[in-house]
Short mmCIF file of C-alpha atoms and ligand atoms in Angstrom, two decimals:
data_model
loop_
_atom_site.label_atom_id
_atom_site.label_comp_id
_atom_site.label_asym_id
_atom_site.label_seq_id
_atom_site.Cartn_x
_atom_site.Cartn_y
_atom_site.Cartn_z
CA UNK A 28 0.00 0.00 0.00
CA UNK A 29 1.52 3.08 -1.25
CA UNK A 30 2.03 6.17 1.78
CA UNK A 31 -0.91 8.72 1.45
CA UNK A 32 0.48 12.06 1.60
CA UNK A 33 -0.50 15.67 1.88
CA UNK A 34 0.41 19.12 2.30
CA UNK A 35 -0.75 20.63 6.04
CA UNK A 36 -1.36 24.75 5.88
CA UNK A 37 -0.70 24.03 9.34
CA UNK A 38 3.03 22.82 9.37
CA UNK A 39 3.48 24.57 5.80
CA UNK A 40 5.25 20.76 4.86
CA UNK A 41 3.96 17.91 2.72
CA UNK A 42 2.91 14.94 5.65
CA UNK A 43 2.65 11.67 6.12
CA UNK A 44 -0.95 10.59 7.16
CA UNK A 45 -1.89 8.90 9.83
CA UNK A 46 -5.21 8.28 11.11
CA UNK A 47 -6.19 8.94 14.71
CA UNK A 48 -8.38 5.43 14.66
CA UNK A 49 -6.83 2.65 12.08
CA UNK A 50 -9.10 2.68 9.38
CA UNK A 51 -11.16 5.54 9.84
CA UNK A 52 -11.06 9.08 8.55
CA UNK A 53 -12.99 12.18 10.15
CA UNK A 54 -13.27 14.97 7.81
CA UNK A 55 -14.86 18.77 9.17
CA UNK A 56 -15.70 21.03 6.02
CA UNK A 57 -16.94 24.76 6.67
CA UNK A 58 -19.88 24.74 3.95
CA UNK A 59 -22.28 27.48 3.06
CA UNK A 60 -23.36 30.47 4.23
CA UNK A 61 -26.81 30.78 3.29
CA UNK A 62 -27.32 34.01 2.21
CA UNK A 63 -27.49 33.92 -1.74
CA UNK A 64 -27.15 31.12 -4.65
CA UNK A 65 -23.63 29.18 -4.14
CA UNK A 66 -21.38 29.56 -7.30
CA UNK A 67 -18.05 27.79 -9.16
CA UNK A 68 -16.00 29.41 -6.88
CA UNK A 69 -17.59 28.07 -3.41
CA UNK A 70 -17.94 24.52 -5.41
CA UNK A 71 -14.07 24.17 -5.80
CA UNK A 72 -13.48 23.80 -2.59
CA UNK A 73 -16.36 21.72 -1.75
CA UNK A 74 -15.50 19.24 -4.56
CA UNK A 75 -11.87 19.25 -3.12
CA UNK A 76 -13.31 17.73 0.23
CA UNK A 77 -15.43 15.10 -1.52
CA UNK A 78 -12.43 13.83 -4.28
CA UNK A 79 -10.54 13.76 -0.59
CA UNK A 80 -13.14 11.80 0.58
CA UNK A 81 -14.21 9.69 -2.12
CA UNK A 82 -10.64 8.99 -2.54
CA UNK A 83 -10.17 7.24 1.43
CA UNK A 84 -13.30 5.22 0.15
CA UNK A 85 -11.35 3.85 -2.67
CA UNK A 86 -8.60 3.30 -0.24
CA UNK A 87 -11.24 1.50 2.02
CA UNK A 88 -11.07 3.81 4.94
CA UNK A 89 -14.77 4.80 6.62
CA UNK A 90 -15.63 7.95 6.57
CA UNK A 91 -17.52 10.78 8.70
CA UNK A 92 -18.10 13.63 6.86
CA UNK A 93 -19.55 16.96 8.48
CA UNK A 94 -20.26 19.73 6.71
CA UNK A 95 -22.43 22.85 8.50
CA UNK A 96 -24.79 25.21 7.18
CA UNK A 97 -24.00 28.88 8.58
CA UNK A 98 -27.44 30.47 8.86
CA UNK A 99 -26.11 33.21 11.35
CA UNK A 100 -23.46 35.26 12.87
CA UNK A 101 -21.22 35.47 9.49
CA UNK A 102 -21.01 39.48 9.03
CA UNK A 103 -20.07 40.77 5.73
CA UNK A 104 -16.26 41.13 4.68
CA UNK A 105 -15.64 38.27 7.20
CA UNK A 106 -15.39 41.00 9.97
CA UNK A 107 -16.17 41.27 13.56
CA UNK A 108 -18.69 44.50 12.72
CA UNK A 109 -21.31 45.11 10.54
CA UNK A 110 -24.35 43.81 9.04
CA UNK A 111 -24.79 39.68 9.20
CA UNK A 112 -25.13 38.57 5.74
CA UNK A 113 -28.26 36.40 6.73
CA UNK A 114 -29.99 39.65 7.85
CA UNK A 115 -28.76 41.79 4.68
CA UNK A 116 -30.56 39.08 2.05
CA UNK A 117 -33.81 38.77 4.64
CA UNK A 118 -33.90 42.71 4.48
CA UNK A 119 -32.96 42.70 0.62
CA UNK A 120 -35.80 40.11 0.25
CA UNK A 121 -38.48 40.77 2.58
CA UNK A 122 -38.02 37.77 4.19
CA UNK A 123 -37.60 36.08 7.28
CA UNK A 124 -33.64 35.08 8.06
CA UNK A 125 -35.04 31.57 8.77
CA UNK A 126 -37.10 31.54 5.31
CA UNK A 127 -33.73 32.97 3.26
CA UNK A 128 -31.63 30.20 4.86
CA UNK A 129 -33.67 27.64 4.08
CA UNK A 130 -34.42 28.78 0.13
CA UNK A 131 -30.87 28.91 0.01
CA UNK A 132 -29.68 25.72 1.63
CA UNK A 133 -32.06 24.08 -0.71
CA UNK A 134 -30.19 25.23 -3.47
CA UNK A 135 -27.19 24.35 -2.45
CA UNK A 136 -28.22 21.28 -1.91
CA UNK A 137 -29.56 21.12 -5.54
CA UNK A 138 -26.39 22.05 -6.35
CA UNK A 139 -24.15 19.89 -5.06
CA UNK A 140 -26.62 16.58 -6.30
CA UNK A 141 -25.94 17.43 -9.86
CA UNK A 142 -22.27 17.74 -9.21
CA UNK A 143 -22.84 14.39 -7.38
CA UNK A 144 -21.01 15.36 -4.18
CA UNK A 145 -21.43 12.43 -1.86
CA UNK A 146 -23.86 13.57 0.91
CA UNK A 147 -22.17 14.53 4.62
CA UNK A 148 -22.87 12.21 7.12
CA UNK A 149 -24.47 15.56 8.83
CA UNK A 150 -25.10 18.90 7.56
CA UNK A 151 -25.35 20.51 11.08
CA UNK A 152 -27.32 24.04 11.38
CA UNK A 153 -25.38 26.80 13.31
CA UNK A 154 -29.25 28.21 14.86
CA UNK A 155 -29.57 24.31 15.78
CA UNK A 156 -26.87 24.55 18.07
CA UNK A 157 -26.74 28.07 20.22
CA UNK A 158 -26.82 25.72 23.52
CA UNK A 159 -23.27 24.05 22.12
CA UNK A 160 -21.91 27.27 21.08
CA UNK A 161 -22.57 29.21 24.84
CA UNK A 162 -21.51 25.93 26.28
CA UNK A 163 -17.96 26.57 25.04
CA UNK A 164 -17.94 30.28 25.15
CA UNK A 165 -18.61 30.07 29.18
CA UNK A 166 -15.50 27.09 28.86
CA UNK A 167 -13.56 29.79 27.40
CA UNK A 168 -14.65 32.66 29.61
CA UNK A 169 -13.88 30.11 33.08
CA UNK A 170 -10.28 29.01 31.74
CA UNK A 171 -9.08 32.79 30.78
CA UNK A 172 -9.54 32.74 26.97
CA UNK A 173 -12.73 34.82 27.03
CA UNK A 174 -13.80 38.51 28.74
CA UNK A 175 -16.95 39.86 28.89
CA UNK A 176 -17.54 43.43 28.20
CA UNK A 177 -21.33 45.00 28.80
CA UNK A 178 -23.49 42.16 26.96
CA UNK A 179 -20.63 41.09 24.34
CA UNK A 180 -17.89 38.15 24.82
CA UNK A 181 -14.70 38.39 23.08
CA UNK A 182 -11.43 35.96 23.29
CA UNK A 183 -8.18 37.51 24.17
CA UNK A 184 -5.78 36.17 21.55
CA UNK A 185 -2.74 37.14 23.47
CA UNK A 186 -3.87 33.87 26.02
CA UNK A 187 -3.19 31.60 22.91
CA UNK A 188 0.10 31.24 21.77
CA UNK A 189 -0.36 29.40 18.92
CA UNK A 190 -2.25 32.47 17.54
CA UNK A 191 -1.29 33.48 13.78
CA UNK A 192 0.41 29.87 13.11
CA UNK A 193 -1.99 28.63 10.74
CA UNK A 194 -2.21 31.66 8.44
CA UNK A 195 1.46 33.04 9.24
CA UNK A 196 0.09 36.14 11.29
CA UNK A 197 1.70 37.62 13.68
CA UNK A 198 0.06 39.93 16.28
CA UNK A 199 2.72 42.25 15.43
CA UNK A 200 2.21 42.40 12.26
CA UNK A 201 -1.91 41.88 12.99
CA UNK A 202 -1.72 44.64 14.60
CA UNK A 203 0.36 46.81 12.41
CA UNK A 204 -1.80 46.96 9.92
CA UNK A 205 -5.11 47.44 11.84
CA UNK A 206 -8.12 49.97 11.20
CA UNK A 207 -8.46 52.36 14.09
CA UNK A 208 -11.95 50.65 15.40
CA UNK A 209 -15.00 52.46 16.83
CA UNK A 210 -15.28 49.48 19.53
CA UNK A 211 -12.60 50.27 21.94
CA UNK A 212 -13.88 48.14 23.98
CA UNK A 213 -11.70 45.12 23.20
CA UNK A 214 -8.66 44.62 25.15
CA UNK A 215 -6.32 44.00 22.02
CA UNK A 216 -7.20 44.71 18.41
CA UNK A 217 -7.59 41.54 16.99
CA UNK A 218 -9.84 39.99 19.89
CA UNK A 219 -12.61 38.66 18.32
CA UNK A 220 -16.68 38.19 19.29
CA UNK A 221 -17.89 34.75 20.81
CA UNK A 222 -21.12 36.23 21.44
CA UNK A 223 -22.62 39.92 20.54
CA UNK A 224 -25.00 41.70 21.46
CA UNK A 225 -27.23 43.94 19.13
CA UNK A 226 -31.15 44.51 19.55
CA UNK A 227 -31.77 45.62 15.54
CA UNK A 228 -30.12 41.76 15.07
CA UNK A 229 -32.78 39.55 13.40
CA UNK A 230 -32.00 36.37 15.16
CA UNK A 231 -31.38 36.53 18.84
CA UNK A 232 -30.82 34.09 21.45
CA UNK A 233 -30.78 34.46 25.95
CA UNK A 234 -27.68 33.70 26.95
CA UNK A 235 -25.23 33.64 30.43
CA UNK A 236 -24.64 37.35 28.75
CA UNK A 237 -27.76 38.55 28.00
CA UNK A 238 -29.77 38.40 24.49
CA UNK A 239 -27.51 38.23 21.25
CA UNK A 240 -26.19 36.07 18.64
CA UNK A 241 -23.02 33.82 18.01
CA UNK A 242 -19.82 34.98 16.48
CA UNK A 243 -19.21 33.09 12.95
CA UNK A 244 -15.74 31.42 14.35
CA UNK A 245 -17.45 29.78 17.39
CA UNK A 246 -19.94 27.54 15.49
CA UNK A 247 -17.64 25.16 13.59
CA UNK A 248 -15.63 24.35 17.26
CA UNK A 249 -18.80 23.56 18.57
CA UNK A 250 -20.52 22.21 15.87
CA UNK A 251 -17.09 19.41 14.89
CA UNK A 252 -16.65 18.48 18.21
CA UNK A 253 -19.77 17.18 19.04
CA UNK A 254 -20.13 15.70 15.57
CA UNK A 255 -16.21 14.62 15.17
CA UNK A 256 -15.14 14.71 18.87
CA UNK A 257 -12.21 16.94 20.33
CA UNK A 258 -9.41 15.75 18.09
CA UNK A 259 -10.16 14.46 14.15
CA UNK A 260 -8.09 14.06 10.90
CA UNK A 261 -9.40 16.71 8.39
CA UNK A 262 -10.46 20.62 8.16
CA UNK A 263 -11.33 21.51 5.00
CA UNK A 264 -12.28 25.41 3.39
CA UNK A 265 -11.43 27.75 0.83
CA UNK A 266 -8.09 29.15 0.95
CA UNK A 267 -10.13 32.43 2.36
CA UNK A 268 -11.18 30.51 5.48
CA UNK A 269 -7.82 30.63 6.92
CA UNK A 270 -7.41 34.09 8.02
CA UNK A 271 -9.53 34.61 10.34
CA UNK A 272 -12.02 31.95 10.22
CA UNK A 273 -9.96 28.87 10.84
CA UNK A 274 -7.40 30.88 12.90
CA UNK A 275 -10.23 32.17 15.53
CA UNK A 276 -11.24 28.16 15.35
CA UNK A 277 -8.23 27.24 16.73
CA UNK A 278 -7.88 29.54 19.46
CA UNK A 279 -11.64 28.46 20.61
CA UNK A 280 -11.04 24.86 20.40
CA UNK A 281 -7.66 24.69 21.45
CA UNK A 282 -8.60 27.01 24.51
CA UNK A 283 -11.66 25.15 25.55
CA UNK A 284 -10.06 21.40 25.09
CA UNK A 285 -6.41 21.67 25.84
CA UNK A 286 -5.71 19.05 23.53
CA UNK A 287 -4.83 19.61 19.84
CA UNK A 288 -7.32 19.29 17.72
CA UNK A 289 -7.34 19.17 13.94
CA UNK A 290 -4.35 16.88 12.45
CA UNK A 291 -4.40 17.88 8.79
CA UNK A 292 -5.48 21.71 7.39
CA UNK A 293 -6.39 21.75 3.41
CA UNK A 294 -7.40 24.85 1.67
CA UNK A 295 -8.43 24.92 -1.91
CA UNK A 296 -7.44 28.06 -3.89
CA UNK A 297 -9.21 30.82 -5.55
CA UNK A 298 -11.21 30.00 -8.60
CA UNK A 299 -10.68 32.43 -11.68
CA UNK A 300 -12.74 32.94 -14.72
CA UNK A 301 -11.79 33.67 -17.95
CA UNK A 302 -8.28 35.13 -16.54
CA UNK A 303 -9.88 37.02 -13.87
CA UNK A 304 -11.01 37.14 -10.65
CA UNK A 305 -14.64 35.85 -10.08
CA UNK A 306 -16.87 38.77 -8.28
CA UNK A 307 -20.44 40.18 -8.22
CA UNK A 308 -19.70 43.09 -10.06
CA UNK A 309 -17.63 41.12 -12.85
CA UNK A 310 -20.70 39.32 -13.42
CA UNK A 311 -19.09 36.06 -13.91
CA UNK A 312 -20.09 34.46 -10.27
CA UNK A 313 -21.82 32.12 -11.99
CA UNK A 314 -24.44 29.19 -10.59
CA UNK A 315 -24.12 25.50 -11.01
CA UNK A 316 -27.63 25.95 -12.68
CA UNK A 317 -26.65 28.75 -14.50
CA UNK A 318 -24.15 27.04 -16.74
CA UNK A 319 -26.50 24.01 -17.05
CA UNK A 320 -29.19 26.60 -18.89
CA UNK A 321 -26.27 27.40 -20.67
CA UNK A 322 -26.22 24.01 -22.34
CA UNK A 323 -23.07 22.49 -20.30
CA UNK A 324 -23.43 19.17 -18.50
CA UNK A 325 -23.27 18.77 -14.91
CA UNK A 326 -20.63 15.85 -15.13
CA UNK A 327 -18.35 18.46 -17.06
CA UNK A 328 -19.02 21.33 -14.63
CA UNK A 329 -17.51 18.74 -11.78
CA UNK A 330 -14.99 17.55 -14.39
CA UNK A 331 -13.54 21.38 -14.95
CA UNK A 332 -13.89 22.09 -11.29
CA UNK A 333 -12.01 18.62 -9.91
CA UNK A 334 -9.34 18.58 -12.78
CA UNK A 335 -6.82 20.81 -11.66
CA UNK A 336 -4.69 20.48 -8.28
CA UNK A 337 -6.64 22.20 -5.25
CA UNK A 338 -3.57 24.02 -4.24
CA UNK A 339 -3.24 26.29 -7.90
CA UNK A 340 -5.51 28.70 -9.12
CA UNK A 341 -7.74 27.09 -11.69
CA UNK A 342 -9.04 29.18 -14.25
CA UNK A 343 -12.22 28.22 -15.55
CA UNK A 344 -13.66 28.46 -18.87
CA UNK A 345 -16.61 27.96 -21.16
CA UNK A 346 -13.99 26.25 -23.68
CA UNK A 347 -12.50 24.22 -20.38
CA UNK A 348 -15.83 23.35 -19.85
CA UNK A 349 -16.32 21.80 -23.77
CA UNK A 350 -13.13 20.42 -23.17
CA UNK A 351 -14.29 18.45 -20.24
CA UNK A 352 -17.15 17.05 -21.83
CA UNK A 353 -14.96 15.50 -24.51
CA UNK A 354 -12.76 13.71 -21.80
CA UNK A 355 -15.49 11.98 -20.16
CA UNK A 356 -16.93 11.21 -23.62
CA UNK A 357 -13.31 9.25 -24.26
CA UNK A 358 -13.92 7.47 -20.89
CA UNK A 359 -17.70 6.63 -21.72
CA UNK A 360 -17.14 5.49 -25.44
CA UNK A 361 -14.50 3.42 -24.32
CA UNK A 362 -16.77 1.51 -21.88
CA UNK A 363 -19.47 1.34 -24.29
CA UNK A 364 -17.32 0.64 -26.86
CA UNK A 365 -15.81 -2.36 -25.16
CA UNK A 366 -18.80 -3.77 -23.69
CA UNK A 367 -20.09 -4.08 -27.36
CA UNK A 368 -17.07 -6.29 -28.73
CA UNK A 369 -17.17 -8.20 -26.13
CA UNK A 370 -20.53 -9.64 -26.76
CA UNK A 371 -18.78 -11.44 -29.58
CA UNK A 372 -16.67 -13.73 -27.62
CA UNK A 373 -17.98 -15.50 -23.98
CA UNK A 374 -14.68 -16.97 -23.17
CA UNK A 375 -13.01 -16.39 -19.93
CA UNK A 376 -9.62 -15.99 -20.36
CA UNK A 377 -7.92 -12.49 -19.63
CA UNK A 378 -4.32 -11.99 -21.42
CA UNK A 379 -1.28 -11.28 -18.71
CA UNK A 380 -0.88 -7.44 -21.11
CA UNK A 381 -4.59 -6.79 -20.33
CA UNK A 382 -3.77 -7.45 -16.46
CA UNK A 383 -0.84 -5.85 -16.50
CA UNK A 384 -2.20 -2.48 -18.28
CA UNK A 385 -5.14 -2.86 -15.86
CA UNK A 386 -2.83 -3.01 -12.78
CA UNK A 387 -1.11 -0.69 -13.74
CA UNK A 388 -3.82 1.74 -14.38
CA UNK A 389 -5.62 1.35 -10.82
CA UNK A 390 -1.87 1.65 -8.68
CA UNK A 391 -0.90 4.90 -10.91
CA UNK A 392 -4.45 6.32 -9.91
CA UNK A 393 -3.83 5.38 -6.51
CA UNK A 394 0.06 6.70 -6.05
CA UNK A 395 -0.89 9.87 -7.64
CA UNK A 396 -4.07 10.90 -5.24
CA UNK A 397 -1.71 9.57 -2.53
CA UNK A 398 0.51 12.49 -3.76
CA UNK A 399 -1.66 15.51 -2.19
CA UNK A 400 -4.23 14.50 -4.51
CA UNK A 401 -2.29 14.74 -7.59
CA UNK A 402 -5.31 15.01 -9.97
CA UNK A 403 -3.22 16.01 -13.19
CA UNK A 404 -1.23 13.02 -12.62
CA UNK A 405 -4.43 10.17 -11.89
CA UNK A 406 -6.21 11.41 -14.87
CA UNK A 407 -3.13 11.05 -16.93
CA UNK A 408 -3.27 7.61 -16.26
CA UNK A 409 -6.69 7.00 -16.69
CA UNK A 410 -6.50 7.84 -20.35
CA UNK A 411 -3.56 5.99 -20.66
CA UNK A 412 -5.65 2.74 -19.37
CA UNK A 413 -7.95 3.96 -21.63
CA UNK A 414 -5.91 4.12 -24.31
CA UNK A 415 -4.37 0.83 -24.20
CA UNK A 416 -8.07 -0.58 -24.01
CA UNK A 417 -9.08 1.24 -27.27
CA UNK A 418 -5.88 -0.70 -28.92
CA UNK A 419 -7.29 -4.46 -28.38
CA UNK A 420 -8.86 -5.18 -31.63
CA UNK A 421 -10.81 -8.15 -29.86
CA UNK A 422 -11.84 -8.61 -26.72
CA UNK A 423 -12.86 -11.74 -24.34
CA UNK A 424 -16.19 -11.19 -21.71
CA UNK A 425 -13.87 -11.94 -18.87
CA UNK A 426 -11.34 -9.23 -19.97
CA UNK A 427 -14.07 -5.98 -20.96
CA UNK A 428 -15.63 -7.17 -17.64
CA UNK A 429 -12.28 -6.63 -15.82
CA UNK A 430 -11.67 -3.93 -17.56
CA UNK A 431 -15.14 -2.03 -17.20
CA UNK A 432 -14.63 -2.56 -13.17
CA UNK A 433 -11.67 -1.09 -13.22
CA UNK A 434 -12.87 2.17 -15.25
CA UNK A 435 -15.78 1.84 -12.38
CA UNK A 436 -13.72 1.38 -9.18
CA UNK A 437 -11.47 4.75 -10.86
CA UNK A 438 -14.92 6.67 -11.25
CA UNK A 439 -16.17 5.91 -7.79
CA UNK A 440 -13.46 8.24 -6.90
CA UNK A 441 -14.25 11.15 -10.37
CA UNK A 442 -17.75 10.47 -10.10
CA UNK A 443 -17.88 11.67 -13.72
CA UNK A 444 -19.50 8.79 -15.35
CA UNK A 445 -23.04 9.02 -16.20
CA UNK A 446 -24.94 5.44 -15.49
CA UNK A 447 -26.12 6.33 -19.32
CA UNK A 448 -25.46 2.70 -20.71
CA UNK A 449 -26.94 0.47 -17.97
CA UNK A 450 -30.23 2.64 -17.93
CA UNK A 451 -30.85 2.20 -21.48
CA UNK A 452 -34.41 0.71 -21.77
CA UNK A 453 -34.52 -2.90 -23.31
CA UNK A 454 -36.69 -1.41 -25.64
CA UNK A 455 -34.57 1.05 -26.76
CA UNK A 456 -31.41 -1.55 -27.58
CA UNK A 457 -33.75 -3.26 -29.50
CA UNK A 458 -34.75 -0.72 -31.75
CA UNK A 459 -30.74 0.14 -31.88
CA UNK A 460 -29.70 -3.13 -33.08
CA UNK A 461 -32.81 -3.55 -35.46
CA UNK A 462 -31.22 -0.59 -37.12
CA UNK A 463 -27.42 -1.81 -36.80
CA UNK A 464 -29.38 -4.73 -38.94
CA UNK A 465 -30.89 -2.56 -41.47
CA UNK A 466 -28.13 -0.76 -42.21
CA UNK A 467 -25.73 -3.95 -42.95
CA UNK A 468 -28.45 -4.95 -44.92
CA UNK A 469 -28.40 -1.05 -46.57
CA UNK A 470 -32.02 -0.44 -46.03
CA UNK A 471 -31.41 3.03 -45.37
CA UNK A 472 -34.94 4.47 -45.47
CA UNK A 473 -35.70 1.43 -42.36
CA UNK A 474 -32.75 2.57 -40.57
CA UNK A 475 -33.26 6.44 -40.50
CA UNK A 476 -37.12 5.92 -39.86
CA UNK A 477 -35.77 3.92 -36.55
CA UNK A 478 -33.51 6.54 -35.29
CA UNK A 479 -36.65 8.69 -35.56
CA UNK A 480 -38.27 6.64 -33.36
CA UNK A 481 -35.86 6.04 -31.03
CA UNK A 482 -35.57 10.37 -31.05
CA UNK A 483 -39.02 10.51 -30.52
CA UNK A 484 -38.52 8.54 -27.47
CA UNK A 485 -35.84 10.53 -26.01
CA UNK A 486 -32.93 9.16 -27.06
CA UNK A 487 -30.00 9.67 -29.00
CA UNK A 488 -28.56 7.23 -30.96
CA UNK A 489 -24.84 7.91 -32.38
CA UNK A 490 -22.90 6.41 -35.03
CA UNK A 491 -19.33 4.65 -34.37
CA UNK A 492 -16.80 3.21 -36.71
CA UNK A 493 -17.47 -0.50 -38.10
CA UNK A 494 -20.96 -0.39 -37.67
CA UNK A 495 -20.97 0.40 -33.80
CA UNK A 496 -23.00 2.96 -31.94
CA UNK A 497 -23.85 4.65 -28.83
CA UNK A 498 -27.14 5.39 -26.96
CA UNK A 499 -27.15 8.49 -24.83
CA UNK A 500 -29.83 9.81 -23.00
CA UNK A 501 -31.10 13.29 -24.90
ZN1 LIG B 23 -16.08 27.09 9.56
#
């Protein structure tokens, strides 16, 4: 079994990993806020936890997955002041902040089944868990962490000494660069809020302190350990999560346990389109279901977004995106394409070059994602396996069989491969190979009046060499 490695934003080095419990993998992913649609950008690093995941599967490990829903506390600009974003799109939209959460977690939700994200084991809700939240907070205020000041509760990030390691931050430098703030009343600059207090807030909650709401930073250490426990394998995020989000995480978990916490930190970086950075005002945040109106298919969209190594800038494009759809269509003809020679031939012998080519198709796959998920690297030798199954000009049961499961066992990990072939109706195959007969027997009239028909019933029906074809779902 090859060493899984990965690179740790933590320790700044490429690791070794080592499970806590032999066997098992917990993974903590900050998901959405759920305050507008979710675009490209947000998916990249959501698609980077579930090719992590999906990837342990392969390797056999079982996995707990959490992923929360933040449906309060996260102000805009990621800052400790100012207007929560929940309450901005509930004012924007004349809605309740419980009613805009919900619309929006749907979508996301939408979202990531057409990219086929394997569900979380738990998509925990930060309103479900205020009790958790001022649990830890009065942890943190007991042990020294935490002050209170009036009705607000803010940690003192000069009692953690680890603060700044994650992102590289120093309090000097912190500091050195920090607004004069209205609030004086924190004791150092870069405190931040466990719990505020603010009667125009939307959502509010009684508490040790008085009514308020959460800060952002405090759900996710209450939320992973009581899903995950105190210590666990994975945090995952966007490579914006780091400063201050995952930093302030730290400090409250660290401070309230005592015990470290997260083993290994990945961050996915910044999405670009066309050569530029994605924003509101560019216009080019777009929606999974935007680019599906657009024509595109949701197996490329995930394609485009997974294909590229989580720790570059990927720069997506509409002609990426055509590009995409033409890889999986080499992966998908070839399994079609072999599963219709081999109907030819029932014998069950497999020739040593097709194991060998197989073999080594499934261990290159597995020592490159074992490489900090070295994407560029497994796909590489996918279509090499690929290609060296398109070069056998016959082909036994037993081998396209072997061969078919390995293409299979590879996709359980892309997830890219439509389950087009085996959901073609009987009655549809019939109706292909009636035509496959009219045409050897150049009765073209017959043949196009059946590709009509198999149109009409919503299906495409494409044309390979030597008499071959492909159904596809229209
Ligand atoms: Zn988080």
């Amino acid at each position: 079994m090859s060493r899984i490695r990965f690179y740790n934003t933590f320790s700044k080095q490429i690791e070794t990993f080592e499970p806590i419990e032999p066997g098992k993998v917990k993974i903590y992913s900050c998901g959405p806020t759920v305050y507008s649609y979710p675009h490209i950008g947000n998916f990249r690093s959501f698609l980077m936890a579930d090719l992590l995941k999906r990837f342990f599967e392969f390797k056999g490990y079982s996995v707990t997955h959490i992923m929360n829903i933040t449906d309060v506390g996260h102000l805009l600009e990621d800052a400790d002041e100012g207007a929560d974003k929940l309450e901005e799109a509930a004012r924007r939209e004349k809605k309740d902040p419980l009613q805009i959460a919900q619309f929006y977690t749907d979508s996301f939700m939408a979202a990531a089944e057409l990219l086929t994200m394997k569900p979380a084991d738990n998509y925990p809700k930060a309103t479900d868990h205020i009790d958790e939240m001022i649990a830890m907070v009065q942890v943190l205020i007991d042990n020294g962490h935490a002050y209170v000041v009036g009705r607000n509760v803010y940690y003192d990030v000069t009692t953690f000494t680890d603060y700044g390691k994650l992102s590289g931050n120093t309090l000097d430098d912190l500091n050195a660069g920090v607004r004069i703030e209205v609030n004086s009343e924190k004791k150092n600059p870069q405190d931040f809020a466990l719990w505020k207090h603010d009667p125009k807030h939307l959502q509010q909650w009684d508490s040790p302190w008085g009514r308020g709401f959460p800060g952002w930073h405090i759900e996710c250490s209450a939320m992973s350990v009581k899903y995950l426990g105190e210590q666990f394998d994975f945090h995952t995020g966007g490579e914006d999560n780091i400063f201050p989000h995952h930093e302030c995480e730290i400090a409250q978990t660290e401070g309230a346990t005592g015990k470290k916490w997260v083993n290994y930190w990945m961050h996915g970086r910044f999405l670009m389109f066309d050569g530029e950075k994605m924003s509101k005002s560019k216009g080019n945040l777009y929606t999974i279901q935007e680019l599906i109106e657009k024509g595109f298919k949701k197996n490329a969209i995930r394609y485009a977004l997974i294909s590229s190594h989580y720790r570059q800038n990927y720069n997506f494009t509409f002609a990426g995106l055509k590009a995409a759809e033409q890889a999986i269509d080499k992966i998908s003809q070839c399994v079609f394409t072999i599963k219709q020679k081999s109907k030819a031939d029932s014998s069950e012998t497999i020739r040593d070059e097709v194991t060998a080519f197989i073999d080594k198709g499934i261990s290159g796959f597995d020592a490159a994602l074992s490489d900090d998920l070295n994407i560029s690297k497994a796909l590489a030798t996918v279509f090499e396996l690929v290609k060296e199954a398109n070069k056998l000009a016959d082909i036994t049961a037993a081998e396209a069989t072997a061969i078919v499961a390995a293409i299979e066992k590879i996709d359980s990990v892309l997830g890219i491969l439509e389950e087009a072939d085996d959901s073609i109706p009987a009655e549809i195959a019939d109706l292909a190979e009636r035509r496959k007969q009219a045409k050897l027997a150049k009765d073209w009239a017959a043949a196009d009046a059946i590709r009509d028909e198999i149109a009409t019933k919503g299906f495409v029906l494409e044309d390979m060499p030597g008499h071959e074809y492909r159904i596809k779902k229209n």
